[in-house]
Amino acid sequence: MLQRKIYRFLLDWKQTKHRECLLIKGARQIGKTYIVEQFGAAEYESFIEINFVRYPSLKDIFEGELDAGEIYKRMTAHLPGIRLIEGKTLIFLDEIQRCAKARTALKFLAEDDRFDVIASGSLLGLHYGQDDDAEVERIESIPVGFERQVVMYSMDFEEFLWAYGYGDDTIQYLRSFFTSLTKVPENVNTKFESLLREYIVVGGMPEVVAAFVKNKDFGEAQSIQEKILAAYDDDIALHAKGAEKIKVRACYDSLPKQLARENKKFKYSEVEKKATSRKYGDSITWLRDANLAHLCYNVYEPYLPLSANSKENEFKVYVNDTGLLLARYGMQTKLAVLTGKLIGNAKGGIYENLISEMLIRRGYSLNYYKTGNSSMEIEFLIERNGGVVPVEVKAGNTASISLNNYWEQFHPAEAYKFIDGNIGTAGGKVTLPHYMAMFL
């Protein structure tokens, strides 16, 4: 069984919630259903799962009055044999985007509070009008105040290490070097740099990780990744609205090429010659809202709050899972990454995508800093410890001209540089191996 950090979140929700349902959002095939099923089986005496895609007839449970008592009465009629044990039952409404009245009913189920309720679904980040699937229903009333939302992502590097068999004691051992800023023993550092390269290639999609840690077969991992990418293409074809289908697909397909350029700012002209945001802007929004891509905005001045200083028309776009990005590049690029022989701009894009994922998993929003035609570019700016912290990403271990210039100009309290190497410090600037971004 794959261990996921969100399980701890679910335990905390169970213990602290009050008149509140939980809604889990996220891209397809990241393990939402799996983890709720594991949680329900382990933590409750009774677990009831209603999947509106597999059993569309169960939408009838939410037809008529949405009083909680009436809903539970109809539930027992449609699902004879279920046990509704007050305080000890979890009801899981999966693919809830297919039943708008069930989403509305979360308010009344939360107010009733006799049973715990978790809802989930794919592409829940899409707003009405963005989804062309006729089976996805428009929500008349969102249960504001009675629904806690959480976004789930593919497995991060720490979860990948757990799947590999490394325990919390190993993670804490690595964390001790991050905390003390002392060099990691070279044999240990080399080992975890190697494991990180495997993570870059395999990615964090649970099905891929499970197969890889069992069989150690990169070809099998590639095959599963290609299946997932095909499913994402099918999602775009089914859910993107009207003419957006072709445009969303074109934007999505352009990302590997865009990330392989030296200047990784997203350019609509890479999607179609002379194209502008007027034609393709909604397509990028669709990919973001579907959690298939993450946007990183340029800021015109690196001060708090970064969101107020961002340039909406200048951004980079990163793929939601670095392993899927590598799958689009193919097996030869994967081999070059694994052996440390990859050179060129694509290598920089791969490591930027990796660090973008790791920062998002740590709860940071993505921003970067670049002004005009200046050669100074800081890959990421994050809000941390009451200030703005620059984060530079090097695929290898080259000089930090941009970070040094930024340091001299803005005098941040701290700064980080992630490299293929070991820990080092220079004043307030800290150099770390890439894998230690999981502690930032």
CSV table of C-alpha atoms in Angstrom, one decimal:
chain,number,residue,atom,x,y,z
A,1,MET,CA,0.0,0.0,0.0
A,2,LEU,CA,1.4,3.4,-1.0
A,3,GLN,CA,1.7,5.8,1.9
A,4,ARG,CA,0.4,9.3,1.2
A,5,LYS,CA,0.8,12.5,3.3
A,6,ILE,CA,-2.9,13.4,2.7
A,7,TYR,CA,-3.8,10.5,5.0
A,8,ARG,CA,-2.5,12.6,7.9
A,9,PHE,CA,-4.7,15.5,6.7
A,10,LEU,CA,-7.7,13.2,6.6
A,11,LEU,CA,-7.1,12.1,10.1
A,12,ASP,CA,-6.8,15.7,11.3
A,13,TRP,CA,-10.0,16.6,9.4
A,14,LYS,CA,-11.8,13.7,11.1
A,15,GLN,CA,-10.7,14.8,14.5
A,16,THR,CA,-11.3,18.5,14.2
A,17,LYS,CA,-14.1,19.0,11.7
A,18,HIS,CA,-17.4,20.5,12.9
A,19,ARG,CA,-20.4,20.5,10.5
A,20,GLU,CA,-18.1,20.3,7.6
A,21,CYS,CA,-17.8,18.0,4.6
A,22,LEU,CA,-14.5,17.5,2.7
A,23,LEU,CA,-14.0,18.0,-1.0
A,24,ILE,CA,-10.8,16.6,-2.6
A,25,LYS,CA,-9.8,18.1,-5.9
A,26,GLY,CA,-7.0,17.2,-8.2
A,27,ALA,CA,-6.0,15.8,-11.6
A,28,ARG,CA,-7.1,12.4,-12.7
A,29,GLN,CA,-5.2,9.3,-11.6
A,30,ILE,CA,-3.4,10.9,-8.7
A,31,GLY,CA,-4.9,8.5,-6.2
A,32,LYS,CA,-7.9,10.4,-4.8
A,33,THR,CA,-10.3,7.4,-4.8
A,34,TYR,CA,-7.6,5.0,-3.5
A,35,ILE,CA,-6.7,7.0,-0.5
A,36,VAL,CA,-10.3,7.7,0.6
A,37,GLU,CA,-11.1,4.0,0.3
A,38,GLN,CA,-8.1,3.1,2.4
A,39,PHE,CA,-9.1,5.8,4.9
A,40,GLY,CA,-12.7,4.7,5.1
A,41,ALA,CA,-11.8,1.0,5.6
A,42,ALA,CA,-9.2,1.7,8.3
A,43,GLU,CA,-10.8,4.5,10.3
A,44,TYR,CA,-14.5,3.8,10.3
A,45,GLU,CA,-16.8,0.9,11.2
A,46,SER,CA,-18.9,1.5,8.1
A,47,PHE,CA,-17.7,2.9,4.7
A,48,ILE,CA,-20.2,3.7,2.0
A,49,GLU,CA,-19.0,4.6,-1.5
A,50,ILE,CA,-21.2,6.1,-4.2
A,51,ASN,CA,-19.5,6.6,-7.6
A,52,PHE,CA,-21.7,8.6,-9.9
A,53,VAL,CA,-19.8,7.6,-13.0
A,54,ARG,CA,-19.9,3.9,-12.3
A,55,TYR,CA,-23.5,3.9,-11.0
A,56,PRO,CA,-25.3,7.0,-12.5
A,57,SER,CA,-28.6,5.7,-11.3
A,58,LEU,CA,-27.5,6.5,-7.7
A,59,LYS,CA,-28.0,10.2,-8.6
A,60,ASP,CA,-31.7,9.5,-7.7
A,61,ILE,CA,-30.6,9.5,-4.1
A,62,PHE,CA,-30.4,13.2,-4.3
A,63,GLU,CA,-33.6,13.8,-6.3
A,64,GLY,CA,-36.4,15.4,-4.3
A,65,GLU,CA,-36.0,17.1,-0.9
A,66,LEU,CA,-32.4,17.6,0.2
A,67,ASP,CA,-33.1,17.2,3.9
A,68,ALA,CA,-30.4,14.9,5.3
A,69,GLY,CA,-32.9,12.5,6.8
A,70,GLU,CA,-34.6,12.1,3.5
A,71,ILE,CA,-31.3,11.6,1.7
A,72,TYR,CA,-30.2,8.9,4.1
A,73,LYS,CA,-33.6,7.2,3.8
A,74,ARG,CA,-33.3,7.1,0.0
A,75,MET,CA,-29.7,5.9,0.4
A,76,THR,CA,-30.8,2.8,2.3
A,77,ALA,CA,-33.4,2.1,-0.4
A,78,HIS,CA,-30.9,2.3,-3.2
A,79,LEU,CA,-28.1,0.5,-1.3
A,80,PRO,CA,-29.8,-2.2,0.8
A,81,GLY,CA,-27.5,-3.6,3.5
A,82,ILE,CA,-25.5,-0.5,4.2
A,83,ARG,CA,-24.9,0.4,7.8
A,84,LEU,CA,-25.4,4.0,8.9
A,85,ILE,CA,-23.7,4.1,12.4
A,86,GLU,CA,-23.8,7.6,13.9
A,87,GLY,CA,-20.3,9.0,14.4
A,88,LYS,CA,-18.7,5.9,12.9
A,89,THR,CA,-19.7,6.0,9.2
A,90,LEU,CA,-17.9,7.6,6.3
A,91,ILE,CA,-19.9,8.3,3.1
A,92,PHE,CA,-17.8,8.9,0.0
A,93,LEU,CA,-19.4,10.7,-2.9
A,94,ASP,CA,-17.0,10.0,-5.8
A,95,GLU,CA,-17.1,11.8,-9.2
A,96,ILE,CA,-19.4,14.3,-7.6
A,97,GLN,CA,-19.2,16.6,-10.6
A,98,ARG,CA,-21.7,14.2,-12.2
A,99,CYS,CA,-24.3,15.0,-9.6
A,100,ALA,CA,-24.9,18.7,-8.9
A,101,LYS,CA,-27.6,18.1,-6.4
A,102,ALA,CA,-25.2,15.9,-4.3
A,103,ARG,CA,-22.7,18.9,-4.2
A,104,THR,CA,-25.5,21.2,-3.1
A,105,ALA,CA,-26.6,18.6,-0.5
A,106,LEU,CA,-23.2,18.7,1.2
A,107,LYS,CA,-24.5,21.8,3.2
A,108,PHE,CA,-27.4,19.8,4.6
A,109,LEU,CA,-25.3,16.7,5.3
A,110,ALA,CA,-22.8,18.8,7.1
A,111,GLU,CA,-25.4,20.5,9.2
A,112,ASP,CA,-26.9,17.1,10.1
A,113,ASP,CA,-23.4,16.0,11.2
A,114,ARG,CA,-24.3,12.4,12.1
A,115,PHE,CA,-22.0,10.9,9.5
A,116,ASP,CA,-18.7,12.0,7.9
A,117,VAL,CA,-18.9,12.9,4.2
A,118,ILE,CA,-16.0,13.2,1.7
A,119,ALA,CA,-16.6,14.1,-1.9
A,120,SER,CA,-14.1,13.9,-4.8
A,121,GLY,CA,-13.9,14.1,-8.5
A,122,SER,CA,-11.8,14.9,-11.5
A,123,LEU,CA,-11.6,18.3,-13.1
A,124,LEU,CA,-13.5,19.9,-10.2
A,125,GLY,CA,-11.3,23.0,-10.6
A,126,LEU,CA,-13.1,23.8,-13.8
A,127,HIS,CA,-15.8,26.4,-13.6
A,128,TYR,CA,-19.2,26.2,-15.2
A,129,GLY,CA,-18.9,26.9,-18.9
A,130,GLN,CA,-15.4,25.4,-19.1
A,131,ASP,CA,-16.7,21.8,-19.2
A,132,ASP,CA,-18.3,20.4,-22.3
A,133,ASP,CA,-19.2,17.0,-20.9
A,134,ALA,CA,-23.0,16.8,-21.0
A,135,GLU,CA,-22.9,14.5,-17.9
A,136,VAL,CA,-21.3,17.2,-15.7
A,137,GLU,CA,-24.1,19.1,-14.1
A,138,ARG,CA,-24.3,22.8,-13.3
A,139,ILE,CA,-24.3,23.5,-9.5
A,140,GLU,CA,-27.2,25.7,-8.4
A,141,SER,CA,-25.8,26.3,-4.9
A,142,ILE,CA,-22.3,25.7,-3.6
A,143,PRO,CA,-22.2,24.8,0.1
A,144,VAL,CA,-20.0,27.7,1.2
A,145,GLY,CA,-19.0,27.4,4.8
A,146,PHE,CA,-19.9,23.7,5.0
A,147,GLU,CA,-17.3,22.4,2.6
A,148,ARG,CA,-13.5,22.3,3.2
A,149,GLN,CA,-11.6,22.0,0.0
A,150,VAL,CA,-8.1,20.4,-0.4
A,151,VAL,CA,-6.1,19.9,-3.6
A,152,MET,CA,-4.3,16.6,-3.9
A,153,TYR,CA,-1.3,16.1,-6.1
A,154,SER,CA,0.8,13.2,-7.4
A,155,MET,CA,3.3,11.7,-5.0
A,156,ASP,CA,6.2,14.0,-3.9
A,157,PHE,CA,9.8,12.8,-3.5
A,158,GLU,CA,9.3,12.0,0.2
A,159,GLU,CA,6.3,9.7,-0.6
A,160,PHE,CA,8.4,8.2,-3.4
A,161,LEU,CA,11.1,7.4,-0.8
A,162,TRP,CA,8.5,5.8,1.4
A,163,ALA,CA,7.3,3.6,-1.5
A,164,TYR,CA,11.0,2.6,-2.0
A,165,GLY,CA,11.1,1.4,1.6
A,166,TYR,CA,12.8,4.3,3.3
A,167,GLY,CA,11.3,5.3,6.6
A,168,ASP,CA,10.8,8.5,8.6
A,169,ASP,CA,14.1,7.9,10.3
A,170,THR,CA,15.9,8.3,7.0
A,171,ILE,CA,14.0,11.4,6.1
A,172,GLN,CA,14.8,12.9,9.5
A,173,TYR,CA,18.4,12.0,9.1
A,174,LEU,CA,18.5,14.0,5.8
A,175,ARG,CA,16.5,16.8,7.4
A,176,SER,CA,19.2,17.1,10.1
A,177,PHE,CA,21.7,18.3,7.4
A,178,PHE,CA,19.2,20.8,6.0
A,179,THR,CA,18.6,22.2,9.5
A,180,SER,CA,22.3,22.3,10.5
A,181,LEU,CA,23.5,23.3,7.0
A,182,THR,CA,26.3,20.9,7.3
A,183,LYS,CA,27.5,18.8,4.3
A,184,VAL,CA,25.9,15.4,3.7
A,185,PRO,CA,28.3,12.5,3.7
A,186,GLU,CA,29.3,12.1,0.0
A,187,ASN,CA,28.1,8.5,-0.3
A,188,VAL,CA,24.7,9.4,1.2
A,189,ASN,CA,24.4,12.5,-1.0
A,190,THR,CA,25.3,10.6,-4.1
A,191,LYS,CA,22.7,7.9,-3.3
A,192,PHE,CA,19.9,10.4,-2.9
A,193,GLU,CA,20.8,12.4,-5.9
A,194,SER,CA,20.6,9.1,-7.8
A,195,LEU,CA,17.2,8.4,-6.3
A,196,LEU,CA,16.0,11.8,-7.2
A,197,ARG,CA,17.0,11.2,-10.9
A,198,GLU,CA,14.8,8.1,-10.8
A,199,TYR,CA,12.0,10.1,-9.3
A,200,ILE,CA,12.4,12.7,-12.1
A,201,VAL,CA,12.0,9.9,-14.7
A,202,VAL,CA,9.3,7.9,-12.9
A,203,GLY,CA,7.4,10.8,-11.5
A,204,GLY,CA,4.7,10.7,-8.8
A,205,MET,CA,1.7,9.1,-10.5
A,206,PRO,CA,0.7,6.3,-8.0
A,207,GLU,CA,0.2,3.6,-10.6
A,208,VAL,CA,3.6,4.3,-12.1
A,209,VAL,CA,5.4,4.4,-8.8
A,210,ALA,CA,3.7,1.2,-7.5
A,211,ALA,CA,4.8,-0.7,-10.7
A,212,PHE,CA,8.3,0.7,-10.6
A,213,VAL,CA,9.1,0.0,-7.0
A,214,LYS,CA,7.9,-3.6,-7.6
A,215,ASN,CA,9.6,-4.4,-10.9
A,216,LYS,CA,12.3,-1.6,-11.3
A,217,ASP,CA,11.3,-1.5,-15.0
A,218,PHE,CA,11.6,1.9,-16.6
A,219,GLY,CA,10.0,0.6,-19.8
A,220,GLU,CA,6.9,-0.4,-17.9
A,221,ALA,CA,6.8,3.0,-16.2
A,222,GLN,CA,6.9,4.6,-19.7
A,223,SER,CA,4.1,2.5,-20.9
A,224,ILE,CA,1.9,3.4,-17.9
A,225,GLN,CA,2.8,7.1,-18.3
A,226,GLU,CA,1.8,7.0,-22.0
A,227,LYS,CA,-1.6,5.5,-20.9
A,228,ILE,CA,-2.1,8.3,-18.4
A,229,LEU,CA,-1.2,10.9,-21.0
A,230,ALA,CA,-3.6,9.4,-23.4
A,231,ALA,CA,-6.3,9.6,-20.7
A,232,TYR,CA,-5.5,13.3,-20.3
A,233,ASP,CA,-5.8,13.8,-24.0
A,234,ASP,CA,-9.2,12.1,-23.8
A,235,ASP,CA,-10.2,14.4,-20.9
A,236,ILE,CA,-9.3,17.4,-23.0
A,237,ALA,CA,-11.4,16.1,-25.9
A,238,LEU,CA,-14.3,15.4,-23.6
A,239,HIS,CA,-14.3,18.3,-21.2
A,240,ALA,CA,-12.8,21.3,-23.0
A,241,LYS,CA,-15.6,23.5,-24.3
A,242,GLY,CA,-16.3,23.6,-28.1
A,243,ALA,CA,-13.4,25.2,-30.0
A,244,GLU,CA,-11.2,25.1,-26.9
A,245,LYS,CA,-10.7,21.4,-27.4
A,246,ILE,CA,-8.1,21.9,-30.2
A,247,LYS,CA,-6.6,25.0,-28.5
A,248,VAL,CA,-6.2,23.4,-25.1
A,249,ARG,CA,-4.6,20.3,-26.7
A,250,ALA,CA,-2.2,22.5,-28.7
A,251,CYS,CA,-1.2,24.5,-25.6
A,252,TYR,CA,-0.7,21.3,-23.6
A,253,ASP,CA,1.4,19.7,-26.4
A,254,SER,CA,3.6,22.8,-26.6
A,255,LEU,CA,4.8,22.6,-23.0
A,256,PRO,CA,7.7,20.1,-23.5
A,257,LYS,CA,9.0,22.3,-26.3
A,258,GLN,CA,8.5,25.5,-24.3
A,259,LEU,CA,10.3,24.2,-21.2
A,260,ALA,CA,13.3,23.1,-23.4
A,261,ARG,CA,14.0,26.7,-24.4
A,262,GLU,CA,16.5,28.9,-22.7
A,263,ASN,CA,13.8,31.6,-22.1
A,264,LYS,CA,11.0,29.5,-20.5
A,265,LYS,CA,8.4,32.3,-20.5
A,266,PHE,CA,5.3,30.8,-22.1
A,267,LYS,CA,4.9,32.1,-25.7
A,268,TYR,CA,1.6,31.8,-27.5
A,269,SER,CA,3.6,32.0,-30.8
A,270,GLU,CA,5.1,28.6,-29.9
A,271,VAL,CA,1.6,27.2,-30.1
A,272,GLU,CA,0.7,28.9,-33.3
A,273,LYS,CA,2.6,31.5,-35.3
A,274,LYS,CA,1.6,35.0,-34.4
A,275,ALA,CA,-0.9,33.7,-31.9
A,276,THR,CA,-1.8,35.9,-28.9
A,277,SER,CA,-3.5,35.6,-25.5
A,278,ARG,CA,-6.8,36.7,-27.0
A,279,LYS,CA,-6.9,33.3,-28.8
A,280,TYR,CA,-5.2,31.0,-26.4
A,281,GLY,CA,-5.5,32.7,-23.0
A,282,ASP,CA,-8.6,30.7,-22.0
A,283,SER,CA,-6.9,27.5,-23.0
A,284,ILE,CA,-4.0,28.1,-20.5
A,285,THR,CA,-6.6,28.9,-17.8
A,286,TRP,CA,-8.4,25.6,-18.6
A,287,LEU,CA,-5.1,23.6,-18.1
A,288,ARG,CA,-4.5,25.4,-14.8
A,289,ASP,CA,-8.0,24.9,-13.5
A,290,ALA,CA,-7.9,21.2,-14.5
A,291,ASN,CA,-4.7,20.9,-12.5
A,292,LEU,CA,-2.8,19.6,-15.5
A,293,ALA,CA,-0.4,22.5,-15.4
A,294,HIS,CA,0.9,25.1,-12.9
A,295,LEU,CA,1.5,28.8,-13.7
A,296,CYS,CA,4.5,30.7,-12.4
A,297,TYR,CA,4.0,34.5,-12.7
A,298,ASN,CA,6.7,37.1,-13.2
A,299,VAL,CA,6.6,40.0,-10.7
A,300,TYR,CA,7.6,43.6,-11.4
A,301,GLU,CA,9.0,44.1,-8.0
A,302,PRO,CA,10.0,41.4,-5.4
A,303,TYR,CA,8.0,42.6,-2.4
A,304,LEU,CA,5.1,41.3,-0.4
A,305,PRO,CA,2.5,40.4,-1.4
A,306,LEU,CA,3.9,38.8,-4.5
A,307,SER,CA,0.3,38.2,-5.9
A,308,ALA,CA,-0.3,41.9,-6.0
A,309,ASN,CA,2.9,42.5,-7.9
A,310,SER,CA,2.6,39.8,-10.5
A,311,LYS,CA,2.3,40.4,-14.3
A,312,GLU,CA,-0.8,38.4,-15.5
A,313,ASN,CA,0.6,38.4,-19.1
A,314,GLU,CA,4.0,37.0,-18.2
A,315,PHE,CA,4.3,33.5,-16.9
A,316,LYS,CA,5.9,30.1,-17.2
A,317,VAL,CA,3.8,27.0,-17.4
A,318,TYR,CA,5.0,23.8,-15.7
A,319,VAL,CA,3.6,20.3,-16.2
A,320,ASN,CA,1.8,18.8,-13.1
A,321,ASP,CA,4.1,15.8,-12.9
A,322,THR,CA,7.7,15.9,-14.0
A,323,GLY,CA,7.6,12.1,-14.9
A,324,LEU,CA,4.8,12.9,-17.4
A,325,LEU,CA,7.0,15.6,-18.9
A,326,LEU,CA,9.9,13.1,-19.3
A,327,ALA,CA,7.5,10.6,-20.8
A,328,ARG,CA,6.8,13.1,-23.6
A,329,TYR,CA,10.5,13.5,-24.2
A,330,GLY,CA,10.9,9.8,-24.5
A,331,MET,CA,13.2,7.0,-23.3
A,332,GLN,CA,16.5,8.3,-24.6
A,333,THR,CA,16.1,11.6,-22.7
A,334,LYS,CA,15.1,9.5,-19.6
A,335,LEU,CA,18.3,7.5,-20.0
A,336,ALA,CA,20.4,10.7,-20.3
A,337,VAL,CA,18.8,12.0,-17.1
A,338,LEU,CA,19.4,8.7,-15.2
A,339,THR,CA,23.1,8.6,-16.3
A,340,GLY,CA,23.7,12.3,-15.7
A,341,LYS,CA,24.6,12.9,-19.4
A,342,LEU,CA,21.8,15.2,-20.4
A,343,ILE,CA,23.0,18.6,-21.6
A,344,GLY,CA,21.3,21.7,-23.1
A,345,ASN,CA,18.4,23.9,-22.2
A,346,ALA,CA,16.0,21.0,-21.8
A,347,LYS,CA,17.9,19.9,-18.7
A,348,GLY,CA,17.3,23.3,-17.1
A,349,GLY,CA,13.6,23.1,-17.8
A,350,ILE,CA,13.3,19.6,-16.4
A,351,TYR,CA,14.9,20.7,-13.1
A,352,GLU,CA,12.8,23.8,-12.9
A,353,ASN,CA,9.7,21.7,-13.4
A,354,LEU,CA,10.9,19.4,-10.6
A,355,ILE,CA,11.5,22.3,-8.1
A,356,SER,CA,8.2,23.9,-9.1
A,357,GLU,CA,6.4,20.7,-8.1
A,358,MET,CA,8.3,20.4,-4.8
A,359,LEU,CA,7.5,24.0,-3.9
A,360,ILE,CA,3.8,23.6,-4.6
A,361,ARG,CA,3.8,20.4,-2.5
A,362,ARG,CA,5.2,22.6,0.3
A,363,GLY,CA,2.3,25.1,-0.1
A,364,TYR,CA,4.1,27.9,-1.9
A,365,SER,CA,2.7,29.9,-4.8
A,366,LEU,CA,4.9,30.2,-7.9
A,367,ASN,CA,6.5,33.4,-9.0
A,368,TYR,CA,9.7,34.4,-10.7
A,369,TYR,CA,11.7,37.6,-11.3
A,370,LYS,CA,13.0,38.9,-14.5
A,371,THR,CA,13.1,42.5,-15.7
A,372,GLY,CA,13.1,43.7,-19.3
A,373,ASN,CA,16.0,42.4,-21.3
A,374,SER,CA,18.2,41.9,-18.2
A,375,SER,CA,20.0,38.7,-18.0
A,376,MET,CA,19.2,38.5,-14.3
A,377,GLU,CA,16.5,35.9,-13.7
A,378,ILE,CA,15.5,34.2,-10.5
A,379,GLU,CA,13.6,31.0,-11.2
A,380,PHE,CA,11.3,31.3,-8.2
A,381,LEU,CA,10.4,33.8,-5.5
A,382,ILE,CA,8.5,32.4,-2.4
A,383,GLU,CA,7.0,34.1,0.6
A,384,ARG,CA,8.7,32.7,3.7
A,385,ASN,CA,9.4,33.9,7.2
A,386,GLY,CA,7.7,37.2,6.6
A,387,GLY,CA,9.7,38.1,3.5
A,388,VAL,CA,10.4,37.3,-0.1
A,389,VAL,CA,13.0,34.6,-0.6
A,390,PRO,CA,14.8,34.0,-4.0
A,391,VAL,CA,15.2,30.4,-5.1
A,392,GLU,CA,17.7,29.7,-7.9
A,393,VAL,CA,17.7,26.4,-9.7
A,394,LYS,CA,20.8,25.0,-11.5
A,395,ALA,CA,20.7,21.7,-13.3
A,396,GLY,CA,24.4,21.3,-12.6
A,397,ASN,CA,26.6,23.4,-10.3
A,398,THR,CA,27.4,26.6,-12.1
A,399,ALA,CA,28.0,30.1,-11.0
A,400,SER,CA,25.2,32.2,-9.4
A,401,ILE,CA,25.5,35.5,-11.3
A,402,SER,CA,21.7,36.2,-11.1
A,403,LEU,CA,21.4,35.3,-7.5
A,404,ASN,CA,24.4,37.4,-6.5
A,405,ASN,CA,23.1,40.4,-8.4
A,406,TYR,CA,19.7,40.0,-6.8
A,407,TRP,CA,21.3,39.7,-3.4
A,408,GLU,CA,23.2,42.9,-3.9
A,409,GLN,CA,20.2,44.8,-5.2
A,410,PHE,CA,17.4,43.6,-2.8
A,411,HIS,CA,19.3,42.3,0.3
A,412,PRO,CA,16.9,39.4,1.2
A,413,ALA,CA,17.2,37.8,4.6
A,414,GLU,CA,17.8,34.4,3.0
A,415,ALA,CA,18.3,32.9,-0.4
A,416,TYR,CA,18.5,29.4,-1.8
A,417,LYS,CA,20.3,27.8,-4.7
A,418,PHE,CA,19.5,24.2,-5.7
A,419,ILE,CA,22.3,22.3,-7.4
A,420,ASP,CA,23.6,18.9,-8.4
A,421,GLY,CA,26.0,18.9,-5.4
A,422,ASN,CA,26.2,19.3,-1.7
A,423,ILE,CA,25.3,21.8,1.0
A,424,GLY,CA,27.2,25.1,1.3
A,425,THR,CA,26.7,28.6,2.7
A,426,ALA,CA,27.9,32.1,1.9
A,427,GLY,CA,26.5,34.7,4.2
A,428,GLY,CA,22.7,34.3,4.0
A,429,LYS,CA,22.9,32.4,0.7
A,430,VAL,CA,22.4,28.6,1.1
A,431,THR,CA,23.3,26.0,-1.5
A,432,LEU,CA,21.4,22.7,-1.3
A,433,PRO,CA,21.2,19.5,-3.4
A,434,HIS,CA,18.0,19.4,-5.4
A,435,TYR,CA,16.3,16.8,-3.3
A,436,MET,CA,16.4,19.0,-0.2
A,437,ALA,CA,13.7,21.2,-1.7
A,438,MET,CA,11.3,18.9,0.0
A,439,PHE,CA,12.3,20.5,3.3
A,440,LEU,CA,12.1,24.2,2.3
